[in-house]
Amino acid sequence: MAAAALVGAAGNEVVARYRIRVGRRISSAALVAEGQHARTDALTSLAVLLGVGGAMLGYPQVDAVVGLLIAAVILLVLWASMRTTVHRLMDGIEPQVLTTLEEVTAAVPGVRAVRQARARWSGHRMEADLEVDVDPGLTVGEADAVAHEVRKVLTATVPNLDGVAVHTCAARAVQS
């Protein structure tokens, strides 16, 4: 029984690490959650070994305590996975992603200011929508070239960003 518990724990941990690593690389909240589930299975295997060991040594209450600890760990993993998944379902985006979108866009030649930046997850890919101020003296073609450059720079810089809609607005000088 001890050998089976150790082999099971090791196997589940290997699977957990792989799923979590791939899930983070492709920004898949579901795959990360599945990796955390596999890690919970690994911990459960080790906990069962502790519970049985305690009972065999004459402490049957250890098994009940281990059972409660397993339940607590499962609830914590469920809560963390659910928070991430529900956040994504509600089109939630990490604040640092919006900051990156704004900073990268503001650095593109021809962009005077970023009026608004929005982003959302669509599966494990991200889409963004930006409004940027450009020189009012630009032609439509020149403003479109600025928008194209913003799209190019953002998709090359921001991980998992697929779709970018850039709306250019003619910036007016502020008069005092």
mmCIF file of C-alpha atoms in Angstrom:
data_model
loop_
_atom_site.group_PDB
_atom_site.id
_atom_site.type_symbol
_atom_site.label_atom_id
_atom_site.label_comp_id
_atom_site.label_asym_id
_atom_site.label_seq_id
_atom_site.Cartn_x
_atom_site.Cartn_y
_atom_site.Cartn_z
ATOM 1 C CA MET A 1 0.000 0.000 0.000
ATOM 2 C CA ALA A 2 2.848 2.391 0.809
ATOM 3 C CA ALA A 3 4.513 1.749 -2.551
ATOM 4 C CA ALA A 4 1.246 2.358 -4.414
ATOM 5 C CA ALA A 5 0.695 5.622 -2.520
ATOM 6 C CA LEU A 6 4.221 6.875 -3.281
ATOM 7 C CA VAL A 7 4.078 5.884 -6.956
ATOM 8 C CA GLY A 8 0.615 7.449 -7.266
ATOM 9 C CA ALA A 9 1.758 10.662 -5.606
ATOM 10 C CA ALA A 10 4.869 10.928 -7.789
ATOM 11 C CA GLY A 11 2.919 10.230 -10.983
ATOM 12 C CA ASN A 12 0.217 12.764 -10.147
ATOM 13 C CA GLU A 13 2.824 15.407 -9.281
ATOM 14 C CA VAL A 14 4.584 14.906 -12.634
ATOM 15 C CA VAL A 15 1.242 15.284 -14.430
ATOM 16 C CA ALA A 16 0.344 18.314 -12.291
ATOM 17 C CA ARG A 17 3.588 20.133 -13.094
ATOM 18 C CA TYR A 18 3.211 19.450 -16.806
ATOM 19 C CA ARG A 19 -0.410 20.626 -16.957
ATOM 20 C CA ILE A 20 0.259 23.758 -14.910
ATOM 21 C CA ARG A 21 3.338 24.648 -16.981
ATOM 22 C CA VAL A 22 1.525 24.196 -20.304
ATOM 23 C CA GLY A 23 -1.606 25.915 -18.955
ATOM 24 C CA ARG A 24 0.403 28.978 -17.933
ATOM 25 C CA ARG A 25 2.294 29.015 -21.232
ATOM 26 C CA ILE A 26 -0.931 29.061 -23.282
ATOM 27 C CA SER A 27 -2.886 31.034 -20.644
ATOM 28 C CA SER A 28 -5.479 28.311 -20.172
ATOM 29 C CA ALA A 29 -7.162 28.709 -16.786
ATOM 30 C CA ALA A 30 -8.887 25.350 -17.296
ATOM 31 C CA LEU A 31 -5.612 23.477 -17.847
ATOM 32 C CA VAL A 32 -4.001 25.146 -14.823
ATOM 33 C CA ALA A 33 -7.033 24.133 -12.734
ATOM 34 C CA GLU A 34 -6.728 20.555 -14.002
ATOM 35 C CA GLY A 35 -3.048 20.595 -13.004
ATOM 36 C CA GLN A 36 -3.974 21.789 -9.532
ATOM 37 C CA HIS A 37 -6.510 18.960 -9.360
ATOM 38 C CA ALA A 38 -3.766 16.450 -10.200
ATOM 39 C CA ARG A 39 -1.581 18.005 -7.487
ATOM 40 C CA THR A 40 -4.447 17.570 -5.006
ATOM 41 C CA ASP A 41 -4.602 13.892 -6.000
ATOM 42 C CA ALA A 42 -0.865 13.583 -5.294
ATOM 43 C CA LEU A 43 -1.263 15.148 -1.857
ATOM 44 C CA THR A 44 -4.248 12.909 -1.173
ATOM 45 C CA SER A 45 -2.152 9.819 -1.902
ATOM 46 C CA LEU A 46 0.462 10.958 0.596
ATOM 47 C CA ALA A 47 -2.167 11.899 3.164
ATOM 48 C CA VAL A 48 -3.792 8.469 2.901
ATOM 49 C CA LEU A 49 -0.393 6.947 3.604
ATOM 50 C CA LEU A 50 -0.145 9.092 6.754
ATOM 51 C CA GLY A 51 -3.658 8.182 7.867
ATOM 52 C CA VAL A 52 -3.147 4.446 7.402
ATOM 53 C CA GLY A 53 0.285 4.655 9.028
ATOM 54 C CA GLY A 54 -1.179 6.423 12.050
ATOM 55 C CA ALA A 55 -3.941 3.835 12.374
ATOM 56 C CA MET A 56 -1.421 0.992 12.112
ATOM 57 C CA LEU A 57 0.610 2.576 14.919
ATOM 58 C CA GLY A 58 -2.435 2.642 17.170
ATOM 59 C CA TYR A 59 -3.721 6.146 16.484
ATOM 60 C CA PRO A 60 -6.978 5.679 14.552
ATOM 61 C CA GLN A 61 -7.937 9.335 14.991
ATOM 62 C CA VAL A 62 -5.058 10.293 12.642
ATOM 63 C CA ASP A 63 -7.095 8.865 9.761
ATOM 64 C CA ALA A 64 -10.022 11.191 10.548
ATOM 65 C CA VAL A 65 -7.760 14.227 10.917
ATOM 66 C CA VAL A 66 -6.080 13.430 7.591
ATOM 67 C CA GLY A 67 -9.531 13.097 5.986
ATOM 68 C CA LEU A 68 -10.455 16.587 7.224
ATOM 69 C CA LEU A 69 -7.167 18.013 5.957
ATOM 70 C CA ILE A 70 -7.737 16.437 2.529
ATOM 71 C CA ALA A 71 -11.212 17.985 2.403
ATOM 72 C CA ALA A 72 -9.788 21.406 3.347
ATOM 73 C CA VAL A 73 -7.108 21.225 0.636
ATOM 74 C CA ILE A 74 -9.694 20.213 -1.970
ATOM 75 C CA LEU A 75 -11.886 23.177 -0.981
ATOM 76 C CA LEU A 76 -8.950 25.601 -1.181
ATOM 77 C CA VAL A 77 -7.964 24.346 -4.654
ATOM 78 C CA LEU A 78 -11.598 24.538 -5.754
ATOM 79 C CA TRP A 79 -11.894 28.120 -4.504
ATOM 80 C CA ALA A 80 -8.686 29.264 -6.246
ATOM 81 C CA SER A 81 -9.611 27.572 -9.534
ATOM 82 C CA MET A 82 -13.165 28.860 -9.411
ATOM 83 C CA ARG A 83 -12.056 32.460 -8.774
ATOM 84 C CA THR A 84 -9.763 32.428 -11.820
ATOM 85 C CA THR A 85 -12.290 30.746 -14.087
ATOM 86 C CA VAL A 86 -15.229 32.947 -13.060
ATOM 87 C CA HIS A 87 -13.030 36.040 -13.449
ATOM 88 C CA ARG A 88 -12.287 35.001 -17.041
ATOM 89 C CA LEU A 89 -15.915 34.105 -17.740
ATOM 90 C CA MET A 90 -16.890 37.620 -16.692
ATOM 91 C CA ASP A 91 -14.318 39.054 -19.165
ATOM 92 C CA GLY A 92 -11.969 39.932 -16.321
ATOM 93 C CA ILE A 93 -8.444 40.950 -17.234
ATOM 94 C CA GLU A 94 -5.412 41.415 -15.037
ATOM 95 C CA PRO A 95 -4.728 45.141 -14.338
ATOM 96 C CA GLN A 96 -1.062 44.811 -15.343
ATOM 97 C CA VAL A 97 -2.161 43.671 -18.811
ATOM 98 C CA LEU A 98 -4.097 46.911 -19.349
ATOM 99 C CA THR A 99 -1.123 48.904 -18.092
ATOM 100 C CA THR A 100 1.146 47.097 -20.556
ATOM 101 C CA LEU A 101 -1.299 47.717 -23.416
ATOM 102 C CA GLU A 102 -1.380 51.440 -22.623
ATOM 103 C CA GLU A 103 2.388 51.816 -22.132
ATOM 104 C CA VAL A 104 3.337 49.904 -25.281
ATOM 105 C CA THR A 105 0.750 51.773 -27.353
ATOM 106 C CA ALA A 106 1.836 55.189 -26.046
ATOM 107 C CA ALA A 107 5.421 54.447 -27.164
ATOM 108 C CA VAL A 108 4.434 53.836 -30.810
ATOM 109 C CA PRO A 109 5.481 56.756 -33.058
ATOM 110 C CA GLY A 110 2.450 58.780 -34.119
ATOM 111 C CA VAL A 111 0.394 58.016 -31.000
ATOM 112 C CA ARG A 112 -0.138 61.182 -28.978
ATOM 113 C CA ALA A 113 -2.155 59.566 -26.171
ATOM 114 C CA VAL A 114 -4.156 56.485 -25.308
ATOM 115 C CA ARG A 115 -7.756 57.466 -24.600
ATOM 116 C CA GLN A 116 -9.007 54.025 -23.678
ATOM 117 C CA ALA A 117 -7.734 50.456 -23.554
ATOM 118 C CA ARG A 118 -9.948 47.425 -23.040
ATOM 119 C CA ALA A 119 -9.127 43.746 -23.219
ATOM 120 C CA ARG A 120 -10.843 40.446 -22.597
ATOM 121 C CA TRP A 121 -10.060 36.763 -22.687
ATOM 122 C CA SER A 122 -11.667 34.580 -25.306
ATOM 123 C CA GLY A 123 -10.707 31.072 -24.265
ATOM 124 C CA HIS A 124 -6.958 31.166 -23.781
ATOM 125 C CA ARG A 125 -6.446 34.023 -26.257
ATOM 126 C CA MET A 126 -6.844 37.730 -25.563
ATOM 127 C CA GLU A 127 -8.492 40.467 -27.615
ATOM 128 C CA ALA A 128 -7.970 44.201 -27.151
ATOM 129 C CA ASP A 129 -9.733 47.379 -28.235
ATOM 130 C CA LEU A 130 -7.945 50.743 -28.063
ATOM 131 C CA GLU A 131 -8.734 54.369 -28.806
ATOM 132 C CA VAL A 132 -5.663 56.467 -29.542
ATOM 133 C CA ASP A 133 -5.134 60.140 -30.297
ATOM 134 C CA VAL A 134 -3.116 60.965 -33.406
ATOM 135 C CA ASP A 135 -2.105 64.239 -35.061
ATOM 136 C CA PRO A 136 -5.230 65.805 -36.621
ATOM 137 C CA GLY A 137 -3.118 66.767 -39.650
ATOM 138 C CA LEU A 138 -2.592 63.116 -40.630
ATOM 139 C CA THR A 139 -4.375 61.737 -43.651
ATOM 140 C CA VAL A 140 -6.694 58.767 -43.201
ATOM 141 C CA GLY A 141 -3.988 56.555 -44.709
ATOM 142 C CA GLU A 142 -1.353 57.872 -42.308
ATOM 143 C CA ALA A 143 -3.637 57.403 -39.299
ATOM 144 C CA ASP A 144 -4.363 53.872 -40.505
ATOM 145 C CA ALA A 145 -0.612 53.214 -40.725
ATOM 146 C CA VAL A 146 -0.240 54.307 -37.077
ATOM 147 C CA ALA A 147 -3.085 51.954 -36.074
ATOM 148 C CA HIS A 148 -1.451 49.102 -38.041
ATOM 149 C CA GLU A 149 1.863 49.725 -36.253
ATOM 150 C CA VAL A 150 0.091 49.695 -32.863
ATOM 151 C CA ARG A 151 -1.464 46.298 -33.713
ATOM 152 C CA LYS A 152 1.886 44.928 -34.899
ATOM 153 C CA VAL A 153 3.800 46.080 -31.807
ATOM 154 C CA LEU A 154 1.116 44.903 -29.348
ATOM 155 C CA THR A 155 0.758 41.405 -30.828
ATOM 156 C CA ALA A 156 4.552 41.051 -30.780
ATOM 157 C CA THR A 157 4.836 42.299 -27.177
ATOM 158 C CA VAL A 158 1.788 41.121 -25.221
ATOM 159 C CA PRO A 159 1.606 37.336 -24.736
ATOM 160 C CA ASN A 160 -1.552 35.592 -25.993
ATOM 161 C CA LEU A 161 -2.881 38.739 -27.671
ATOM 162 C CA ASP A 162 -4.543 37.781 -30.948
ATOM 163 C CA GLY A 163 -7.072 40.399 -31.970
ATOM 164 C CA VAL A 164 -6.438 44.124 -31.669
ATOM 165 C CA ALA A 165 -8.874 46.798 -32.827
ATOM 166 C CA VAL A 166 -7.333 50.275 -32.903
ATOM 167 C CA HIS A 167 -9.528 53.339 -33.327
ATOM 168 C CA THR A 168 -7.680 56.551 -34.165
ATOM 169 C CA CYS A 169 -9.003 59.934 -33.086
ATOM 170 C CA ALA A 170 -7.705 63.316 -34.207
ATOM 171 C CA ALA A 171 -6.190 64.924 -31.110
ATOM 172 C CA ARG A 172 -6.902 68.604 -30.691
ATOM 173 C CA ALA A 173 -4.441 70.893 -28.978
ATOM 174 C CA VAL A 174 -5.617 72.100 -25.583
ATOM 175 C CA GLN A 175 -6.064 75.881 -25.523
ATOM 176 C CA SER A 176 -5.404 77.895 -22.395
#
